[in-house]
PDB file of C-alpha atoms in Angstrom:
ATOM      1  CA  MET A   1     209.095-141.168-128.283  1.00 48.00           C
ATOM      2  CA  GLU A   2     206.920-138.821-125.695  1.00 49.00           C
ATOM      3  CA  PHE A   3     205.547-140.109-122.440  1.00 54.00           C
ATOM      4  CA  PRO A   4     202.793-137.879-121.893  1.00 51.00           C
ATOM      5  CA  LEU A   5     201.524-136.817-118.122  1.00 49.00           C
ATOM      6  CA  SER A   6     197.849-136.356-117.612  1.00 50.00           C
ATOM      7  CA  PRO A   7     197.134-133.604-115.043  1.00 48.00           C
ATOM      8  CA  THR A   8     196.543-136.190-112.416  1.00 48.00           C
ATOM      9  CA  ALA A   9     200.249-138.029-112.869  1.00 69.00           C
ATOM     10  CA  ASP A  10     202.871-138.651-111.137  1.00 92.00           C
ATOM     11  CA  VAL A  11     205.708-135.725-112.122  1.00 96.00           C
ATOM     12  CA  THR A  12     208.302-137.870-109.289  1.00 97.00           C
ATOM     13  CA  HIS A  13     208.170-140.907-111.633  1.00 97.00           C
ATOM     14  CA  PRO A  14     210.310-140.462-114.640  1.00 98.00           C
ATOM     15  CA  VAL A  15     213.460-139.087-111.793  1.00 98.00           C
ATOM     16  CA  ARG A  16     212.132-142.089-109.564  1.00 98.00           C
ATOM     17  CA  MET A  17     212.588-144.388-112.282  1.00 98.00           C
ATOM     18  CA  GLN A  18     216.162-142.520-113.294  1.00 98.00           C
ATOM     19  CA  LEU A  19     217.539-143.076-110.129  1.00 98.00           C
ATOM     20  CA  GLU A  20     216.374-146.587-109.809  1.00 98.00           C
ATOM     21  CA  ALA A  21     218.106-146.958-113.463  1.00 98.00           C
ATOM     22  CA  TYR A  22     221.347-145.121-112.371  1.00 98.00           C
ATOM     23  CA  ASN A  23     221.504-147.390-109.234  1.00 98.00           C
ATOM     24  CA  ALA A  24     221.345-150.398-110.966  1.00 98.00           C
ATOM     25  CA  LYS A  25     223.846-149.118-113.513  1.00 98.00           C
ATOM     26  CA  ASP A  26     221.765-149.638-116.351  1.00 98.00           C
ATOM     27  CA  ILE A  27     222.546-147.054-118.875  1.00 98.00           C
ATOM     28  CA  ASP A  28     219.533-147.674-121.688  1.00 98.00           C
ATOM     29  CA  GLY A  29     217.138-147.894-118.674  1.00 98.00           C
ATOM     30  CA  PHE A  30     218.581-144.477-117.347  1.00 98.00           C
ATOM     31  CA  MET A  31     218.202-142.724-120.423  1.00 98.00           C
ATOM     32  CA  ARG A  32     214.497-143.645-120.987  1.00 98.00           C
ATOM     33  CA  TRP A  33     213.732-140.984-118.889  1.00 98.00           C
ATOM     34  CA  TRP A  34     215.712-137.990-120.671  1.00 98.00           C
ATOM     35  CA  ALA A  35     214.664-136.341-123.150  1.00 98.00           C
ATOM     36  CA  ASP A  36     216.454-136.166-126.583  1.00 98.00           C
ATOM     37  CA  ASP A  37     217.329-132.398-126.248  1.00 98.00           C
ATOM     38  CA  CYS A  38     217.662-132.405-122.877  1.00 98.00           C
ATOM     39  CA  LEU A  39     220.289-130.038-121.097  1.00 98.00           C
ATOM     40  CA  TYR A  40     222.355-130.866-118.011  1.00 98.00           C
ATOM     41  CA  PHE A  41     223.940-128.112-116.179  1.00 98.00           C
ATOM     42  CA  ALA A  42     226.070-127.607-112.956  1.00 98.00           C
ATOM     43  CA  PHE A  43     224.102-125.388-110.862  1.00 98.00           C
ATOM     44  CA  PRO A  44     223.224-122.514-111.759  1.00 97.00           C
ATOM     45  CA  ASP A  45     223.920-122.570-115.249  1.00 97.00           C
ATOM     46  CA  THR A  46     226.914-124.336-116.301  1.00 98.00           C
ATOM     47  CA  LEU A  47     225.946-126.322-119.054  1.00 98.00           C
ATOM     48  CA  LEU A  48     227.798-130.231-118.994  1.00 98.00           C
ATOM     49  CA  ALA A  49     226.029-131.786-121.517  1.00 98.00           C
ATOM     50  CA  GLN A  50     223.459-131.306-123.626  1.00 98.00           C
ATOM     51  CA  GLY A  51     221.293-133.596-125.769  1.00 98.00           C
ATOM     52  CA  ALA A  52     221.253-137.229-124.793  1.00 98.00           C
ATOM     53  CA  GLU A  53     223.890-138.694-126.577  1.00 98.00           C
ATOM     54  CA  ALA A  54     226.010-136.473-124.502  1.00 98.00           C
ATOM     55  CA  ILE A  55     224.387-137.456-120.888  1.00 98.00           C
ATOM     56  CA  ARG A  56     224.612-140.970-121.868  1.00 98.00           C
ATOM     57  CA  GLU A  57     228.611-140.491-122.622  1.00 97.00           C
ATOM     58  CA  ARG A  58     229.043-138.701-119.300  1.00 95.00           C
ATOM     59  CA  HIS A  59     227.400-141.523-117.382  1.00 97.00           C
ATOM     60  CA  VAL A  60     228.874-144.915-119.419  1.00 97.00           C
ATOM     61  CA  GLU A  61     232.131-144.018-117.595  1.00 92.00           C
ATOM     62  CA  ARG A  62     230.425-143.535-114.392  1.00 94.00           C
ATOM     63  CA  PHE A  63     228.635-146.633-114.184  1.00 97.00           C
ATOM     64  CA  ARG A  64     231.583-148.304-114.162  1.00 96.00           C
ATOM     65  CA  GLU A  65     232.653-147.603-110.520  1.00 95.00           C
ATOM     66  CA  PRO A  66     232.131-150.224-108.106  1.00 94.00           C
ATOM     67  CA  ASP A  67     231.160-148.100-105.139  1.00 95.00           C
ATOM     68  CA  LEU A  68     228.510-146.115-107.250  1.00 97.00           C
ATOM     69  CA  GLU A  69     225.030-145.503-105.164  1.00 98.00           C
ATOM     70  CA  GLY A  70     222.526-142.628-105.240  1.00 98.00           C
ATOM     71  CA  ARG A  71     220.455-142.302-102.162  1.00 98.00           C
ATOM     72  CA  LEU A  72     217.584-140.221-101.540  1.00 98.00           C
ATOM     73  CA  LEU A  73     217.114-138.530 -98.501  1.00 98.00           C
ATOM     74  CA  HIS A  74     214.233-136.244 -99.705  1.00 98.00           C
ATOM     75  CA  ARG A  75     212.204-135.552-102.585  1.00 98.00           C
ATOM     76  CA  LEU A  76     209.584-132.755-103.397  1.00 97.00           C
ATOM     77  CA  SER A  77     207.386-131.519-106.491  1.00 97.00           C
ATOM     78  CA  VAL A  78     205.697-128.287-107.075  1.00 97.00           C
ATOM     79  CA  GLY A  79     204.213-128.167-110.896  1.00 96.00           C
ATOM     80  CA  ASN A  80     207.105-129.779-113.206  1.00 97.00           C
ATOM     81  CA  MET A  81     209.899-129.347-110.907  1.00 98.00           C
ATOM     82  CA  VAL A  82     211.235-131.940-108.972  1.00 98.00           C
ATOM     83  CA  ILE A  83     213.924-131.885-106.360  1.00 98.00           C
ATOM     84  CA  ASP A  84     215.917-134.082-104.817  1.00 98.00           C
ATOM     85  CA  HIS A  85     218.461-133.992-101.970  1.00 98.00           C
ATOM     86  CA  GLU A  86     220.425-136.796-102.657  1.00 98.00           C
ATOM     87  CA  THR A  87     223.752-138.577-101.439  1.00 98.00           C
ATOM     88  CA  VAL A  88     225.769-140.180-103.725  1.00 98.00           C
ATOM     89  CA  ARG A  89     228.970-142.598-103.139  1.00 98.00           C
ATOM     90  CA  ARG A  90     231.501-142.430-105.842  1.00 97.00           C
ATOM     91  CA  THR A  91     234.813-143.994-105.905  1.00 94.00           C
ATOM     92  CA  PHE A  92     237.167-140.926-106.414  1.00 93.00           C
ATOM     93  CA  PRO A  93     240.790-141.058-107.621  1.00 92.00           C
ATOM     94  CA  GLU A  94     241.521-140.551-103.840  1.00 93.00           C
ATOM     95  CA  GLY A  95     239.029-143.218-102.687  1.00 94.00           C
ATOM     96  CA  VAL A  96     235.696-144.087-102.011  1.00 96.00           C
ATOM     97  CA  GLY A  97     233.789-141.143-100.763  1.00 97.00           C
ATOM     98  CA  GLU A  98     230.469-139.620-100.815  1.00 98.00           C
ATOM     99  CA  VAL A  99     229.080-136.464-101.546  1.00 98.00           C
ATOM    100  CA  ASP A 100     225.819-134.380-100.769  1.00 98.00           C
ATOM    101  CA  VAL A 101     223.753-133.450-103.986  1.00 98.00           C
ATOM    102  CA  VAL A 102     220.804-131.295-104.734  1.00 98.00           C
ATOM    103  CA  CYS A 103     219.326-132.239-108.094  1.00 98.00           C
ATOM    104  CA  ILE A 104     216.643-129.991-109.803  1.00 98.00           C
ATOM    105  CA  TYR A 105     214.798-131.908-112.955  1.00 98.00           C
ATOM    106  CA  GLU A 106     212.047-130.226-114.971  1.00 98.00           C
ATOM    107  CA  ILE A 107     209.653-132.193-116.548  1.00 98.00           C
ATOM    108  CA  GLU A 108     208.089-132.206-119.841  1.00 97.00           C
ATOM    109  CA  ASN A 109     206.063-134.636-121.542  1.00 95.00           C
ATOM    110  CA  GLY A 110     206.741-137.787-119.077  1.00 96.00           C
ATOM    111  CA  ARG A 111     210.637-137.132-119.828  1.00 97.00           C
ATOM    112  CA  ILE A 112     213.546-135.152-117.862  1.00 98.00           C
ATOM    113  CA  ALA A 113     214.079-131.885-120.111  1.00 98.00           C
ATOM    114  CA  LYS A 114     216.305-130.249-118.077  1.00 98.00           C
ATOM    115  CA  ALA A 115     218.465-130.633-114.925  1.00 98.00           C
ATOM    116  CA  TRP A 116     220.780-128.780-112.282  1.00 98.00           C
ATOM    117  CA  PHE A 117     223.281-130.469-109.937  1.00 98.00           C
ATOM    118  CA  LYS A 118     224.585-128.583-107.028  1.00 98.00           C
ATOM    119  CA  LEU A 119     227.213-130.382-105.624  1.00 98.00           C
ATOM    120  CA  GLY A 120     228.390-130.160-102.274  1.00 98.00           C
ATOM    121  CA  GLU A 121     232.101-131.406-100.180  1.00 97.00           C
ATOM    122  CA  LYS A 122     233.116-134.496-101.119  1.00 96.00           C
ATOM    123  CA  ARG A 123     233.605-136.822 -98.199  1.00 97.00           C
ATOM    124  CA  LEU A 124     236.189-139.694 -98.429  1.00 97.00           C
ATOM    125  CA  LEU A 125     235.158-142.814 -96.200  1.00 94.00           C
ATOM    126  CA  GLU A 126     237.272-144.864 -94.266  1.00 80.00           C
ATOM    127  CA  ARG A 127     237.801-148.377 -95.352  1.00 66.00           C
TER     128      ARG A 127
END
């Protein structure tokens, strides 16, 4: 299924919607915004998942984390590229913490075709 973008369409829409679904831990809503043949990288070029099914598998377990939340700090877009700066709260083996992430998305036909993620150092939070 394609979601064609008109020349005036908001290229950030698929990114915004997948982040909302991520925070709701809604795997089906999340996957709706990823192309069937999408590529998912650790920046700059380490392929972590190829295809929607592999991305789904990566996130099913993550969505079970009780403290999972992506907080958008800044978003910009240039052409069909969307760049987010987020702070993501995770449940790490050693406890709850946060990590800063730069997320780069390439949008084609209204869906995420490629994505790159650059993670900062994780910070454990005091409880």
